Coordinates of C-alpha atoms and ligand atoms in Angstrom, one line a residue:
X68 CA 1.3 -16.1 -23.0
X69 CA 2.0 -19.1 -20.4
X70 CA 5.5 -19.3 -18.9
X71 CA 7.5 -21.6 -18.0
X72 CA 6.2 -23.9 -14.7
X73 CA 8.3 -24.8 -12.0
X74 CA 7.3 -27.8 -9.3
X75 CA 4.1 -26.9 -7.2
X76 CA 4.4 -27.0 -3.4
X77 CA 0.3 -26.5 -2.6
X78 CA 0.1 -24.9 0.6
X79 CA -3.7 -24.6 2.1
X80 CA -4.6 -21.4 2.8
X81 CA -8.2 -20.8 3.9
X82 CA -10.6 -22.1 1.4
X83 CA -8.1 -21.5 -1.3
X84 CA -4.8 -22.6 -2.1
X85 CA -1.8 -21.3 -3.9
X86 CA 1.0 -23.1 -5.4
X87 CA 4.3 -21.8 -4.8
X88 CA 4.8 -21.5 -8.9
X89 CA 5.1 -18.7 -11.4
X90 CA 2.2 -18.8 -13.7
X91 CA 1.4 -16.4 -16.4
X92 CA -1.8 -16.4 -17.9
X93 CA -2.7 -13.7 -19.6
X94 CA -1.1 -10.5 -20.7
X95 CA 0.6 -8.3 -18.3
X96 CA -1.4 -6.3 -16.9
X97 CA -4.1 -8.5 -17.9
X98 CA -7.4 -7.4 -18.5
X99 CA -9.3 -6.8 -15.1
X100 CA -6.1 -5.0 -13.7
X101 CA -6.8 -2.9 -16.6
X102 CA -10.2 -2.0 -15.5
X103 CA -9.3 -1.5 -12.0
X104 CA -6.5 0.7 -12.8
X105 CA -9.2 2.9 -15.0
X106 CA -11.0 3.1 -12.1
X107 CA -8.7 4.0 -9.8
X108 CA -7.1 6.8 -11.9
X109 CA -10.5 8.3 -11.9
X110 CA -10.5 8.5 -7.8
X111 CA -7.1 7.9 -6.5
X112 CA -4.9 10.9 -6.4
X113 CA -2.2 11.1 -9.0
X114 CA 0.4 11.5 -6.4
X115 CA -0.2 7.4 -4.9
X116 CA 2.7 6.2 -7.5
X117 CA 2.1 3.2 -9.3
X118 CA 5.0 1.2 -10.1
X119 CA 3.1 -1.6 -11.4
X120 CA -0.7 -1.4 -12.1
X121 CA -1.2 -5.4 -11.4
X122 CA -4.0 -5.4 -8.9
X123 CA -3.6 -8.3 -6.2
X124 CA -6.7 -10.5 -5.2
X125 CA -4.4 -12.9 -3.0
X126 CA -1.1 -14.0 -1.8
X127 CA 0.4 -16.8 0.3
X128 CA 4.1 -17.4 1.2
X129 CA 6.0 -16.2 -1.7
X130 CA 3.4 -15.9 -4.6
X131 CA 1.3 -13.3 -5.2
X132 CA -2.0 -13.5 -7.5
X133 CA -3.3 -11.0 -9.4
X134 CA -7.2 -10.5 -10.6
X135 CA -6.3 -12.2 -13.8
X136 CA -5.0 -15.3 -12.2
X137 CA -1.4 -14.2 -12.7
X138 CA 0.9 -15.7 -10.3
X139 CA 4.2 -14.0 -9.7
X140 CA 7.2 -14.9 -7.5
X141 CA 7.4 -12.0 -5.1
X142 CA 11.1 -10.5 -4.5
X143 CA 9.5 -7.3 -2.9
X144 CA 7.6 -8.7 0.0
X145 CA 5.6 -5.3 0.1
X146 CA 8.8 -3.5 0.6
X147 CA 10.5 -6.0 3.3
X148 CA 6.6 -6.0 5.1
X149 CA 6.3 -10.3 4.7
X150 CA 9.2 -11.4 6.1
X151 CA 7.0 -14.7 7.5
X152 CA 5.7 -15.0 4.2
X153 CA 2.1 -13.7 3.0
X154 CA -0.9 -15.3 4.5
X155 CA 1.1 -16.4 7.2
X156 CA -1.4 -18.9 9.0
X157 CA -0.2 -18.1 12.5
X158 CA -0.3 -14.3 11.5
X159 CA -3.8 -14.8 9.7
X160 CA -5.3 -16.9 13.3
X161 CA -3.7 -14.5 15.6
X162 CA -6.0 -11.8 13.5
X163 CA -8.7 -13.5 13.7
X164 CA -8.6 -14.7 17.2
X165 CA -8.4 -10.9 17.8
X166 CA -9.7 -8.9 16.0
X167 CA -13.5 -11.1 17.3
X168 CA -11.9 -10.4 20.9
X169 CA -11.0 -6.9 21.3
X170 CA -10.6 -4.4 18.1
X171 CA -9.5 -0.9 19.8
X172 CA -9.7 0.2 22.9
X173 CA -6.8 3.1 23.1
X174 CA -3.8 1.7 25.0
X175 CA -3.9 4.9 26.9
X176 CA -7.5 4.9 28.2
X177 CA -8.1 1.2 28.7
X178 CA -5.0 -0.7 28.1
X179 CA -4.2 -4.6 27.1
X180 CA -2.3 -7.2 27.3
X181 CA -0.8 -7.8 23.4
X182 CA 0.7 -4.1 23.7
X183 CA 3.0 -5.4 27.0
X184 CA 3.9 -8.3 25.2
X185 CA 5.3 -7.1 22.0
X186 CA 7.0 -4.4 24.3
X187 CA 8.7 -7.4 26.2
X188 CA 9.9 -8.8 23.0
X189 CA 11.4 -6.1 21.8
X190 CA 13.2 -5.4 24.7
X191 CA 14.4 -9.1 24.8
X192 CA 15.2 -9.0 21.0
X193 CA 17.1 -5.9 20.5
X194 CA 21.0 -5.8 21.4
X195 CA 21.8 -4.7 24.9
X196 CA 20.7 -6.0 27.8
X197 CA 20.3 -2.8 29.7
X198 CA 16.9 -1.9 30.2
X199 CA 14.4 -0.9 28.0
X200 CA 11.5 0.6 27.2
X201 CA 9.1 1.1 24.3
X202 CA 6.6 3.3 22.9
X203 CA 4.3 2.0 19.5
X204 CA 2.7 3.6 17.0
X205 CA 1.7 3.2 13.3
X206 CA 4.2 3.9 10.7
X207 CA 7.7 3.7 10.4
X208 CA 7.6 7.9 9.5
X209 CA 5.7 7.7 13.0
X210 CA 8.5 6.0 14.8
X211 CA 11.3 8.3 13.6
X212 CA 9.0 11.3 14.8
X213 CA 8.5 10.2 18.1
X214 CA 12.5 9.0 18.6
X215 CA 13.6 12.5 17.7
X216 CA 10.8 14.0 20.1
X217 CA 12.0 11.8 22.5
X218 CA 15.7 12.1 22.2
X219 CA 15.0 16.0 22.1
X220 CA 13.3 16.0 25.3
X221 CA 16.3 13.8 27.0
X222 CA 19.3 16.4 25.6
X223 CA 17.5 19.4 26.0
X224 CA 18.7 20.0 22.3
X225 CA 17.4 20.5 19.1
X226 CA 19.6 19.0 16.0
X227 CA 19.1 16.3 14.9
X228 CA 21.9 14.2 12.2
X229 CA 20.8 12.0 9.4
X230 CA 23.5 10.6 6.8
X231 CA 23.2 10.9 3.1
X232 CA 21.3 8.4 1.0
X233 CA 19.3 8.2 4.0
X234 CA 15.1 7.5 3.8
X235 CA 12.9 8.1 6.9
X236 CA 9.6 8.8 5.3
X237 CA 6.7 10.8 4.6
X238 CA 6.0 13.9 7.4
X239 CA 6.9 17.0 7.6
X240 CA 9.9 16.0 9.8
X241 CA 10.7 12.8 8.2
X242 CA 10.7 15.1 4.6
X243 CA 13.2 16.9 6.1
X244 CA 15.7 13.6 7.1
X245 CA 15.5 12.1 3.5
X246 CA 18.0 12.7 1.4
X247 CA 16.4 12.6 -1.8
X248 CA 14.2 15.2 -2.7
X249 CA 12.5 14.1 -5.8
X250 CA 9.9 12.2 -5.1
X251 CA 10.1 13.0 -1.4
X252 CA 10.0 16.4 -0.6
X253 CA 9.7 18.4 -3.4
X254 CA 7.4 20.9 -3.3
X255 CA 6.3 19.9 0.1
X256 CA 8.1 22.2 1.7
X257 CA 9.0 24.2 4.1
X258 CA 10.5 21.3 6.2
X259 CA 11.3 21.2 9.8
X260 CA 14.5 22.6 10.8
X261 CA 17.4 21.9 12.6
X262 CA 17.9 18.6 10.7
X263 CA 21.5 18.4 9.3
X264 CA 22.6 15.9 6.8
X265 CA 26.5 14.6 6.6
X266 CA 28.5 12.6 4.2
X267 CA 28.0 8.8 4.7
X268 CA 29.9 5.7 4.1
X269 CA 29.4 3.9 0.3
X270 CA 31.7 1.9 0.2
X271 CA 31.2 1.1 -4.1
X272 CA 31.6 4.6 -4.5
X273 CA 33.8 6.5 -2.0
X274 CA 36.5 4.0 -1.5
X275 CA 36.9 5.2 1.9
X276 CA 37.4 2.7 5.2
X277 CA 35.1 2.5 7.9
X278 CA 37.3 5.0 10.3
X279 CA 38.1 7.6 7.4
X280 CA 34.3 7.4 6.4
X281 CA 33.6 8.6 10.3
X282 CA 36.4 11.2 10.5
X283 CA 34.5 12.4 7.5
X284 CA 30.6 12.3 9.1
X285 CA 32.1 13.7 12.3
X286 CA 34.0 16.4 11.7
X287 CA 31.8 17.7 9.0
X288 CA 29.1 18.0 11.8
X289 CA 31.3 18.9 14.7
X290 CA 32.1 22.1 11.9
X291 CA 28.6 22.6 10.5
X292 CA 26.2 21.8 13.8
X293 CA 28.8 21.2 16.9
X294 CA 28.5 18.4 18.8
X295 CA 26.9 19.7 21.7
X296 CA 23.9 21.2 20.0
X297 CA 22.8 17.4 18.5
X298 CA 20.1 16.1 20.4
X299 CA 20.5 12.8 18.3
X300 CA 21.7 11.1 15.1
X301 CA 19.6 8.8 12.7
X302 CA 21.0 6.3 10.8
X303 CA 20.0 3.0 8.8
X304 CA 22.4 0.7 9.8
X305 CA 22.0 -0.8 6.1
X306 CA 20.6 2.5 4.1
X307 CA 17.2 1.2 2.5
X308 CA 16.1 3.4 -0.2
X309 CA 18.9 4.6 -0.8
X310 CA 20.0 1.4 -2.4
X311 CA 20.7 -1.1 0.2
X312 CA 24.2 0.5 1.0
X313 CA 25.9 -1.3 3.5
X314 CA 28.5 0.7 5.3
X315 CA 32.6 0.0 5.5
X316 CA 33.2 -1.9 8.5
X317 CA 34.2 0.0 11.7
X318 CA 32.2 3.2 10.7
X319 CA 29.0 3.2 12.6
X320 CA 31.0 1.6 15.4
X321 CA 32.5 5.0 15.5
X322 CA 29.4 6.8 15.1
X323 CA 28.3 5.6 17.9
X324 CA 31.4 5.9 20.0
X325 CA 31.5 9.7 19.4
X326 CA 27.6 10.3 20.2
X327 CA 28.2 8.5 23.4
X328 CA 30.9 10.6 24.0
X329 CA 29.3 13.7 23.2
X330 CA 25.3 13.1 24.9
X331 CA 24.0 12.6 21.7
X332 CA 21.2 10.0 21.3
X333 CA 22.2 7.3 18.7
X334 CA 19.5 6.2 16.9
X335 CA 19.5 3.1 14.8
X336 CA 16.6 3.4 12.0
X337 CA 16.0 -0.2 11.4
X338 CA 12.4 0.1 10.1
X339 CA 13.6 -1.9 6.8
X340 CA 16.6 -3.6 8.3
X341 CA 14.9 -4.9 11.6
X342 CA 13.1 -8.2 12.4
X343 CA 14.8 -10.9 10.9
X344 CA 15.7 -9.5 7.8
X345 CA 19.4 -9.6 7.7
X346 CA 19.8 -12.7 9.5
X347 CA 19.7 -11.3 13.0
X348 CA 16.9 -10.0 15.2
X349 CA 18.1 -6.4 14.4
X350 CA 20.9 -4.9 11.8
X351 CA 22.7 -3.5 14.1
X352 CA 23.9 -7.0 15.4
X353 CA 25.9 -7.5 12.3
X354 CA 27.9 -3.9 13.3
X355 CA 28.5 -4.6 17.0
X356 CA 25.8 -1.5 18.1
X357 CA 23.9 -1.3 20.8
X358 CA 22.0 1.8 19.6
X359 CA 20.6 4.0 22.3
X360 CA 17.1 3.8 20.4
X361 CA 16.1 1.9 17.4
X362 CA 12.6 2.4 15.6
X363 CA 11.2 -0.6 14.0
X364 CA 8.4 -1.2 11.8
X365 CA 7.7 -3.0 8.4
X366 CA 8.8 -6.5 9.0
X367 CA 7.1 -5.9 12.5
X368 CA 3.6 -7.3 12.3
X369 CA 3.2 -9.6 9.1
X370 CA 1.4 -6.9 6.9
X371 CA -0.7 -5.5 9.7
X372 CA -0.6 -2.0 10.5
X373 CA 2.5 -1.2 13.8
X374 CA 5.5 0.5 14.4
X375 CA 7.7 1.5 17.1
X376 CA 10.6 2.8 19.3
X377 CA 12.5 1.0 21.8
X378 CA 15.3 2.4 24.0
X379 CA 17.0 3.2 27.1
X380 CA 14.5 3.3 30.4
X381 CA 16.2 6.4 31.0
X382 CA 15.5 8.0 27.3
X383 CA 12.3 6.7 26.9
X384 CA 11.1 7.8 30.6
X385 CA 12.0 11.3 29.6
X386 CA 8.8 12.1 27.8
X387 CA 6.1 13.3 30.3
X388 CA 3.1 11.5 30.7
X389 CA 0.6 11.8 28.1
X390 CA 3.5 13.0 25.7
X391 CA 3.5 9.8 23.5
X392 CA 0.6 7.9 21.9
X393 CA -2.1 8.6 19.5
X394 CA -5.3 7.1 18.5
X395 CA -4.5 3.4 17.1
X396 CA -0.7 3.1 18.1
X397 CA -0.5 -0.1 19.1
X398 CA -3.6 -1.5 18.0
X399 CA -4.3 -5.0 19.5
X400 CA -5.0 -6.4 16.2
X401 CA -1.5 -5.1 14.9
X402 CA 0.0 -6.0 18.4
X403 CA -1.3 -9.7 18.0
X404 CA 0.2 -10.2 14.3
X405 CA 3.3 -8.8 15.9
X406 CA 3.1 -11.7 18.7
X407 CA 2.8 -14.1 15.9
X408 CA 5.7 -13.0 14.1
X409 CA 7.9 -13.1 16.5
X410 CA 6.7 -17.0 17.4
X411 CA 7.3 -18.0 13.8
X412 CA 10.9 -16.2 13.2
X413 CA 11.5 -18.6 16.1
X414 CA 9.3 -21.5 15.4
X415 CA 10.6 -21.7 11.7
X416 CA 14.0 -20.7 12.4
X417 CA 13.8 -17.2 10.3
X418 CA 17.3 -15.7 11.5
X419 CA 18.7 -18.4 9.1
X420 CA 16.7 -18.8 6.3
X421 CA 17.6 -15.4 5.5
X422 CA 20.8 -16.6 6.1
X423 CA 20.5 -19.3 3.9
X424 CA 18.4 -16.6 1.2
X425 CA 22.2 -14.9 1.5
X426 CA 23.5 -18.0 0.6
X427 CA 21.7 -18.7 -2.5
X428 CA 21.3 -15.4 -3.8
X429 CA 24.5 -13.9 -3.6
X430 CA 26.3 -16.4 -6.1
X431 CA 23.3 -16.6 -8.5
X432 CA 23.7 -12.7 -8.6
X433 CA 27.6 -12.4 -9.0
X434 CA 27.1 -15.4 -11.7
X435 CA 24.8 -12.6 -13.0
X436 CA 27.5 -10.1 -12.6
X437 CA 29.9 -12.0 -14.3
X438 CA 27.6 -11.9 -17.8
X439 CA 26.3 -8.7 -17.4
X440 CA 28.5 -6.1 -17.0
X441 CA 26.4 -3.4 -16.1
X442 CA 26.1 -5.2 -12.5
X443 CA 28.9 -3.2 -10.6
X444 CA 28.3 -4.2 -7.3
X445 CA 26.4 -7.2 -5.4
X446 CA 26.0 -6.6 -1.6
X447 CA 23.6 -7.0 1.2
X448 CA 23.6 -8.8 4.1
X449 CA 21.0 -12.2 5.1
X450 CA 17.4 -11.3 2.9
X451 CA 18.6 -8.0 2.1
X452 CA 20.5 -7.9 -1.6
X453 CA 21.1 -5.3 -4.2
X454 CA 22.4 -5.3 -7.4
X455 CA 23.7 -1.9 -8.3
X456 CA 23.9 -0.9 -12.2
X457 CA 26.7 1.5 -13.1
X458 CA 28.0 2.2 -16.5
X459 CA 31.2 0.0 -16.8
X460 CA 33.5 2.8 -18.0
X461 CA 32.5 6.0 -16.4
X462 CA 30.6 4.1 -13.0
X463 CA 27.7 6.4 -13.6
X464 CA 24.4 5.0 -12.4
X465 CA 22.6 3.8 -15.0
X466 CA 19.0 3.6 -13.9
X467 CA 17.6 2.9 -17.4
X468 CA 18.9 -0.2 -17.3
X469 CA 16.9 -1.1 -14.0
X470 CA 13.8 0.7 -14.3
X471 CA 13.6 -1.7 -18.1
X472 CA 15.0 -5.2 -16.1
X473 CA 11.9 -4.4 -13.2
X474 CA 9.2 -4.2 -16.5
X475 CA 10.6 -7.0 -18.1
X476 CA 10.9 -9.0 -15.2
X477 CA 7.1 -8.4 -14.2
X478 CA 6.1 -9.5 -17.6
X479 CA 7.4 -12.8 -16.5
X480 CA 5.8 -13.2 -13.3
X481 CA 9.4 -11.8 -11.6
X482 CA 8.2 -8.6 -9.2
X483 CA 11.2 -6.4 -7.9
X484 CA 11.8 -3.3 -6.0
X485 CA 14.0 -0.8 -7.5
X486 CA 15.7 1.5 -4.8
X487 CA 19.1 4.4 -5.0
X488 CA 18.8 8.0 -4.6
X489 CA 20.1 7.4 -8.6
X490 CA 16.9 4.8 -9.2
X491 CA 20.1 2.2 -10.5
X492 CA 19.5 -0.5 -8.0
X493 CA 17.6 -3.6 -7.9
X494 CA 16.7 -4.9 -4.5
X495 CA 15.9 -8.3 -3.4
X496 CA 13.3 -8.1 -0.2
X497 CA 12.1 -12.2 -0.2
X498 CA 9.4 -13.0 2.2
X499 CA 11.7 -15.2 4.5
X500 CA 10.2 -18.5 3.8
X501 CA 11.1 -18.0 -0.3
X502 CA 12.2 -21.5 -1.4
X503 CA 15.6 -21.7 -3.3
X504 CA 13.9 -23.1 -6.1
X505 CA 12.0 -20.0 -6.5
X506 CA 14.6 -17.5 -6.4
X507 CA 16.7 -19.8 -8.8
X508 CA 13.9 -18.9 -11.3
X509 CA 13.6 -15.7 -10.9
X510 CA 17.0 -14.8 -11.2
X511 CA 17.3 -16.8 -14.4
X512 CA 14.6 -14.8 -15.8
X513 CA 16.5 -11.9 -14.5
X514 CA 19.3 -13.3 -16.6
X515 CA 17.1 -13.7 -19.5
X516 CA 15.6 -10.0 -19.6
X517 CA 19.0 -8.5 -19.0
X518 CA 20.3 -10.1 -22.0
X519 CA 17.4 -8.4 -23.5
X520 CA 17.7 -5.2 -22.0
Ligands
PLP721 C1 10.0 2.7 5.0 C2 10.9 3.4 5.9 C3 10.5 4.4 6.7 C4 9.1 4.9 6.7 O1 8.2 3.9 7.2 P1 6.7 4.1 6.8 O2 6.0 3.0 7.6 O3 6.5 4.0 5.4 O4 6.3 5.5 7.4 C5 11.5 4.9 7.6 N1 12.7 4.5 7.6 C6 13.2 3.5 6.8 C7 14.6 3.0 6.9 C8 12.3 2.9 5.9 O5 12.7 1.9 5.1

């Protein structure tokens, strides 16, 4: 099978180069993803998912390639990882140049400079201009464990608030801050305690305003937990997993409002929603918060493997010496990818090509909605779009729907993300440099294997 071709814009990368085109070659998955995926379901343990067994031998920009020479527009970005595109050259030199310089060291033994410097950027690009401090580490999870450590040690409490719909990640205490058990937690239990979850704002689906949405959050904790025993409260600032929900206006204004008015540590978990993605340095812009911490990590370092918190001197001081750290938090390597990122969201004017991604996605996908009626709701903010598929009648999630689009879709070089503690929304995570001629095609053949569907 060959699909269609749209115009190639070569881009050197290496001694290879890809063309920013859709090209399918063989079936999909074609034959040597075949044989890799034998292979790996022979070693790899069942519970890795796979969502799509297409094995990737190389990726620049906004194309991926598979082993088969497949090339497929890439909507995922990793999960929101390639904001400054794959490959990035600046990212890809600023490896190079270090990893032949210094590999690991242990910030805490021997430190270095590229660990100082992405702390200074993150102080300088997160909202507030009070001071700062920062702490890095490897995972996203990571970051949410140490912010609630930390924001423990600073209250002298113990509970800790997460919304509904909410996604934090993978560890024992992270487990116990998702909201959606299956394929989380289940089974992995017993999970930490003193984590309480309250009602949220979904706007699609509750119908509430931004103020009644918070009486709601509030008072059910005030009942269930009482303010003074929350050491902090986590939330997304746009919920991630959970289907991209963006909250009504006003609410996690209020949110805030009452945890500063009550000690508790407002934390802003911007691990998808952070660095460029939206449109602004950090989500929380777009809501007028200046969250007492915020944990950041995907979009962070251009693939490479770094995470962390940043937050008030006086929080972040609170920890004792030797309290924070690990082995490779803040691994020089990572923390010079970081560096580079940060240059090119600058350099190539990220804040508004997501922006512009905004611009040109949003009216292709209500076009979308328009024709398709088991769209129900378009929303996002900057590079961060859903589509959320509801029966038209009843409003049920329909995740069939989806879960057949995201197949279809891959067969013709289109990868998405599905995401929704109901698995009914489609989610649009574009490397940031994604031409508009790109996502033109792939939401046309979006169009074409919904009318399929
Ligand atoms: C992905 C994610 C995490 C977990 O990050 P990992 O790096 O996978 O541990 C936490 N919070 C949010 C909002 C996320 O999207």
């Amino acid at each position: 099978m060959t699909d269609t071709l749209s115009a190639s814009v070569p881009s050197a990368v290496g001694d290879h180069e890809i063309a920013q085109e859709r090209r399918i070659v063989t079936a999909v998955p074609g034959p040597k993803s075949e044989a890799l995926h034998a292979r790996r379901l022979e070693v790899v343990s069942g519970g890795v998912g796979t969502t799509l067994p297409i094995y990737i031998d190389r990726a620049h920009d906004a194309i991926v390639v598979d082993v088969d020479g497949n090339q497929f527009i890439d909507l995922g970005g990793g999960i929101g990882v390639m904001g400054v595109g794959h490959t990035n050259d600046a990212v890809v030199a600023a490896v190079q140049e270090q990893v032949a310089k210094v590999t690991h060291t242990l910030f805490t033994v021997t430190p270095y400079e590229p660990y100082v410097r992405v702390a200074e950027l993150l102080v300088k690009h997160t909202p507030g201009d009070h001071a700062k401090k920062v702490v890095l580490v490897n995972s996203g999870a990571e970051a949410l464990e140490n912010a609630v450590k930390i924001a423990r040690k600073h209250t002298g409490r113990n509970g800790v608030a997460v919304l509904d719909h909410g996604y934090h990640g993978r560890t024992n205490l992270t487990m116990a801050m998702n909201f959606k058990a299956m394929p989380y937690n289940l089974g992995f239990g017993p999970f930490a305690g003193d984590v309480y979850h309250a009602p949220n704002s979904y706007p699609f689906h509750d119908g509430l305003t931004g103020a009644e949405a918070a009486k709601r959050t509030i008072s059910y904790l005030e009942k269930r937990v009482g303010a003074q025993d929350l050491a902090c409260l986590v939330a997304e600032p746009i919920q991630g997993e959970g289907g991209f929900i963006v909250p009504a206006e006003g609410y996690l204004l209020a949110l805030q409002e009452w945890c500063t008015a009550n000690g508790i540590v407002f934390v802003a978990d911007e691990v998808q929603s952070g660095v460029a993605r939206t449109g602004a340095w950090y989500a929380s812009e777009h809501f007028g918060l200046v969250p007492d911490m915020i944990t950041t990590a995907k979009g962070i370092a251009g693939g490479m493997v770094l995470a962390g918190v940043v937050g008030r001197a006086e929080i972040m001081d609170s920890a004792h010496a030797g309290g924070l750290g690990g082995t490779y938090g803040g691994n020089p390597v990572a923390c010079a990818a970081a560096i580079a990122v940060f240059e090119q969201i600058e350099q190539r004017g990220l804040l508004h090509e997501a922006a512009r991604i905004e611009g040109t996605l949003v009216p292709l996908l209500r076009e979308l909605q328009a024709k398709h009626p088991a769209i129900g709701d378009v929303r996002g903010i900057g590079a961060m779009i859903a589509i959320e598929f509801v029966d038209p009648e009843t409003h049920e999630p329909d995740a069939a729907t989806v879960s057949r689009v995201a197949a279809a879709a891959a067969q013709h070089g289109v990868l998405v993300l599905t995401a929704g503690t109901y698995g009914n929304v489609i989610r649009f995570l574009p490397p940031l440099v994604i031409t508009d001629e790109l996502l033109r095609e792939a939401v046309a053949v979006l169009d074409t294997v919904l009318s399929e569907a």
